[in-house]
XYZ file of C-alpha atoms in Angstrom:
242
model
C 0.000 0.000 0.000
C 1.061 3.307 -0.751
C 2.126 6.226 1.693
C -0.973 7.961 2.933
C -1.078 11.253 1.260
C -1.698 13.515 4.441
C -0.617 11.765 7.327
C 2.377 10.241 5.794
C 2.243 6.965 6.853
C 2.988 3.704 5.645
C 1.073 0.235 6.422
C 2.667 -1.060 10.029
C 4.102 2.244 11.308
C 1.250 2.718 13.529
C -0.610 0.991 15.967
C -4.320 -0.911 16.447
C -5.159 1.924 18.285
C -5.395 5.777 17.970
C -6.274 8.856 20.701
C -7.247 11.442 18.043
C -6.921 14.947 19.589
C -7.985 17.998 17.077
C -5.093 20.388 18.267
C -1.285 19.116 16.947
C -0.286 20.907 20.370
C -2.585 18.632 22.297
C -0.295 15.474 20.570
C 2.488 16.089 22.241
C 0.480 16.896 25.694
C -0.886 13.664 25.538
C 2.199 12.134 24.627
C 4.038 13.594 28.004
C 1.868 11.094 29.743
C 3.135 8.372 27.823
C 7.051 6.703 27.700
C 8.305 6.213 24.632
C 7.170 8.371 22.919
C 8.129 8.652 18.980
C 7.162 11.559 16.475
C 6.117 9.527 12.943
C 5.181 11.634 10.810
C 4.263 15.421 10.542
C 1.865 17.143 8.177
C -0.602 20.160 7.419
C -2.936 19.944 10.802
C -1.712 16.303 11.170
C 0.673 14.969 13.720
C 1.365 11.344 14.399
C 2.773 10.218 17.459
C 3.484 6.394 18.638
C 4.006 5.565 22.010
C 3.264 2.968 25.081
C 1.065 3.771 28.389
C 1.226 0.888 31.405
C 2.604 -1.211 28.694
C -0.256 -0.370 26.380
C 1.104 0.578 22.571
C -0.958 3.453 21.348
C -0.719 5.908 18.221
C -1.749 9.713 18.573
C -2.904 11.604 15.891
C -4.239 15.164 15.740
C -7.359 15.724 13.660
C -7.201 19.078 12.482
C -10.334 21.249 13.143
C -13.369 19.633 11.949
C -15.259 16.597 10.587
C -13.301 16.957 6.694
C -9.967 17.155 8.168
C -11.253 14.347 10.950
C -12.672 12.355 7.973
C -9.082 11.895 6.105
C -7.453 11.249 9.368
C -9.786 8.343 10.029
C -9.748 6.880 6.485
C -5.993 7.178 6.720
C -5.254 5.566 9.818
C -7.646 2.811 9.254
C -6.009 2.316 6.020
C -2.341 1.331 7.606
C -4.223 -0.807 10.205
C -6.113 1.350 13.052
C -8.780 -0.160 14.374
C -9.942 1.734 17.666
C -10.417 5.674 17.418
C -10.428 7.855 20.938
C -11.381 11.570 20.425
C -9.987 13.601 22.748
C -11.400 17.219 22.103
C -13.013 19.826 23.648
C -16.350 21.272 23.830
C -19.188 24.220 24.298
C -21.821 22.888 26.987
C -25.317 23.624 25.877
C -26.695 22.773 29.513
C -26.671 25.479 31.794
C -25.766 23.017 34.907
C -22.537 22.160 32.896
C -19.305 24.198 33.621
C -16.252 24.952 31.828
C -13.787 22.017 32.673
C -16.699 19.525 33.582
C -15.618 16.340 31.023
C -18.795 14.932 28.679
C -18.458 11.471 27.107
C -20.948 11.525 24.176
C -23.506 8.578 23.366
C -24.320 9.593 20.213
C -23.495 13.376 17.766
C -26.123 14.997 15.715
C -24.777 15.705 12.281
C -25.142 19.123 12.269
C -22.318 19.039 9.403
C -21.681 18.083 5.779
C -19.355 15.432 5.565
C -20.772 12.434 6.825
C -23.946 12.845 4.535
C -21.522 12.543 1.750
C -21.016 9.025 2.789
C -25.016 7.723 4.135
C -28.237 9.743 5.009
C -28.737 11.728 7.712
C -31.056 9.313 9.517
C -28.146 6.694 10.177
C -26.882 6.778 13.646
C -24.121 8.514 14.377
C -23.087 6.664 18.083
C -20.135 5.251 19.157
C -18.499 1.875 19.479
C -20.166 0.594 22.888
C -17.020 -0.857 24.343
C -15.404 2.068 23.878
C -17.793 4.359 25.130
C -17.781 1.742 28.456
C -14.425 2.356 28.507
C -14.354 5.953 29.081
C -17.477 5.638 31.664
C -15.362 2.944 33.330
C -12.994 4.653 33.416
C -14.214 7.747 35.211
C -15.418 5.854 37.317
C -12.475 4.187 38.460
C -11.145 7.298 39.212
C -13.313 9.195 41.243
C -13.949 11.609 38.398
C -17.497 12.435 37.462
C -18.261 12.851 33.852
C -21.085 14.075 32.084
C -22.666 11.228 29.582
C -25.087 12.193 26.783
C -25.890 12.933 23.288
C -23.740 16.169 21.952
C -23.799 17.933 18.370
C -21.090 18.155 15.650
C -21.537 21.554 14.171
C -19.362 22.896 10.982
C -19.902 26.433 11.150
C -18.544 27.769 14.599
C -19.422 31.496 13.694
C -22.531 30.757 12.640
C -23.954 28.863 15.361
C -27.159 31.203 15.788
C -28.915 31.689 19.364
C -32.066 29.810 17.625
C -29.167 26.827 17.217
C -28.611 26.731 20.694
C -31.995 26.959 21.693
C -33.006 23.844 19.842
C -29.799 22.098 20.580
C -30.058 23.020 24.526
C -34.043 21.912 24.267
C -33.489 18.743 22.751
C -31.180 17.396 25.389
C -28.166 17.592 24.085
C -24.998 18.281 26.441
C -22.413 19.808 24.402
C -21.789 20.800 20.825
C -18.158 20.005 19.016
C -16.744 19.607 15.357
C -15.351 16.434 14.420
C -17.572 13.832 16.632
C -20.015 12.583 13.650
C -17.705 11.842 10.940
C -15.347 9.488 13.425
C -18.262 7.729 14.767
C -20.041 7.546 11.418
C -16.762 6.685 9.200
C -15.882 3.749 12.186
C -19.173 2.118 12.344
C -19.092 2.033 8.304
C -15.641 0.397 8.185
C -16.328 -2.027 11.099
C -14.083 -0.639 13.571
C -14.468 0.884 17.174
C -14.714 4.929 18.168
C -15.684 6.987 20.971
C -14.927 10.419 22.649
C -14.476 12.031 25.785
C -14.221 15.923 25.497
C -13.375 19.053 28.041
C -15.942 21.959 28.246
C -14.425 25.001 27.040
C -17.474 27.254 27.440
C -21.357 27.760 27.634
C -22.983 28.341 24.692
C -26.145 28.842 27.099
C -24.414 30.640 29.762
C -22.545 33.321 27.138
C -19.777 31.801 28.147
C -17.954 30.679 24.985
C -14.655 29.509 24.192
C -12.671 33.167 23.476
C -14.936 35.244 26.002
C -12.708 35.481 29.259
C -9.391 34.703 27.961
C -6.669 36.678 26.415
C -4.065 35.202 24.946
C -4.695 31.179 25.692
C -7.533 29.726 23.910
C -8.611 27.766 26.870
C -9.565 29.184 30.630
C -7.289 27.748 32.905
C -9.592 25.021 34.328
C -10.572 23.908 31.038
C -6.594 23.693 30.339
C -6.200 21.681 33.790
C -9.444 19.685 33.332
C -7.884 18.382 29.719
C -5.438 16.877 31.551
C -7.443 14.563 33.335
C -9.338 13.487 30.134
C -6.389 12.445 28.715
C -5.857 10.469 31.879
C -9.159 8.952 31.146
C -8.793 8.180 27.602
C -5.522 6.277 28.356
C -6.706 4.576 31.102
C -9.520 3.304 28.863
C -7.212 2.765 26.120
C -5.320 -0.076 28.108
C -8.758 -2.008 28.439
C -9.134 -1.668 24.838
């Protein structure tokens, strides 16, 4: 098989199992949890990452911003042999009880976007792999930390997400809205393989409290920045049960 055109990678440089972060930055975060870590390849938004975790072999590969650019990281990694796809993002909460830093695993993402109706119709599920998604719970659990679970929203137009949006989004139940969430869970369930996510809250959508609002130069508050660190705990906690 050839070399992947945008994540560079060749057919058994990677492992059976990826934590798929959007931000290239939040690679190598991730990775300074790990030992042995090992920089594969480097392109465009993507960055690919191997390393081990309590003995656990892992890959890490950022996503880019969302579902298009998440769509040709999934193809591409399941392509050289990835089977098992961990989002690791972060999110607006669209709940008022939900505060910035609180962690949501999702259940299932609205596709409030383009790509994945380029592959099926709208009314096919897009949920998550359930072992995967009992992983993260279990996880959690396991460690004392309380996470939000529920349905979220994959939206492609961040700047455009009108207050009617919200209102529909927050009335319908669902917890959080993000970018890349429907295409990896959609794209995975089509190929036969496993996905899930766990993501930080960033902001309120309800509240007024987006991402951007009361920071100045870092894009994420501080507790959302300390809270991401313990969903990466999570995620490779749950990745050894995987």
């Amino acid at each position: 098989m050839a070399t992947q055109p945008h994540l560079l990678v060749d057919e058994g440089d990677l492992t059976d199992i990826a934590l798929i972060p959007g931000d290239p930055g939040r690679v190598d975060r991730i990775a300074s949890h790990c030992d042995d870590a090992e920089t594969i390849a480097q392109n465009r938004e993507y960055k690919v990452v191997n390393a081990s975790y309590e003995g656990r072999e892992l890959t890490i590969c950022s996503t880019g911003i969302g579902c298009p650019s998440a769509a040709i990281a999934i193809e591409e990694l399941a392509n050289v042999g990835v089977e098992t796809f961990v989002r690791v993002g972060t999110t607006g909460a669209l709940q008022s009880d939900i505060e910035i830093g609180d962690m949501i695993v999702a259940t299932g993402a609205a596709k409030n976007e383009g790509t994945s109706k380029r592959y099926e119709a709208v009314e096919y599920p897009a949920v998550p792999d359930y072992d995967v998604l009992s992983a993260l719970v279990d996880s959690a659990e396991a460690n004392d930390e309380d996470v939000h679970v529920g349905p979220i929203a994959s939206d492609d137009a961040y700047y455009a997400e009108t207050d009617a949006a919200v209102d529909d989004w927050e009335a319908a139940g669902l917890l959080a809205v993000e970018m890349e969430a429907a295409a990896v869970f959609s794209l995975a369930r089509r190929k036969g393989l496993r996905a899930g996510a766990i993501c930080t809250v960033d902001g309120n959508l309800v509240e007024g409290t987006q991402k951007g609002t009361d920071t100045e130069d870092d894009e994420l508050p501080e507790k959302a920045k300390n809270n991401v660190g313990r969903a990466i705990d999570l995620s490779l906690e749950a990745a050894t049960t995987l």
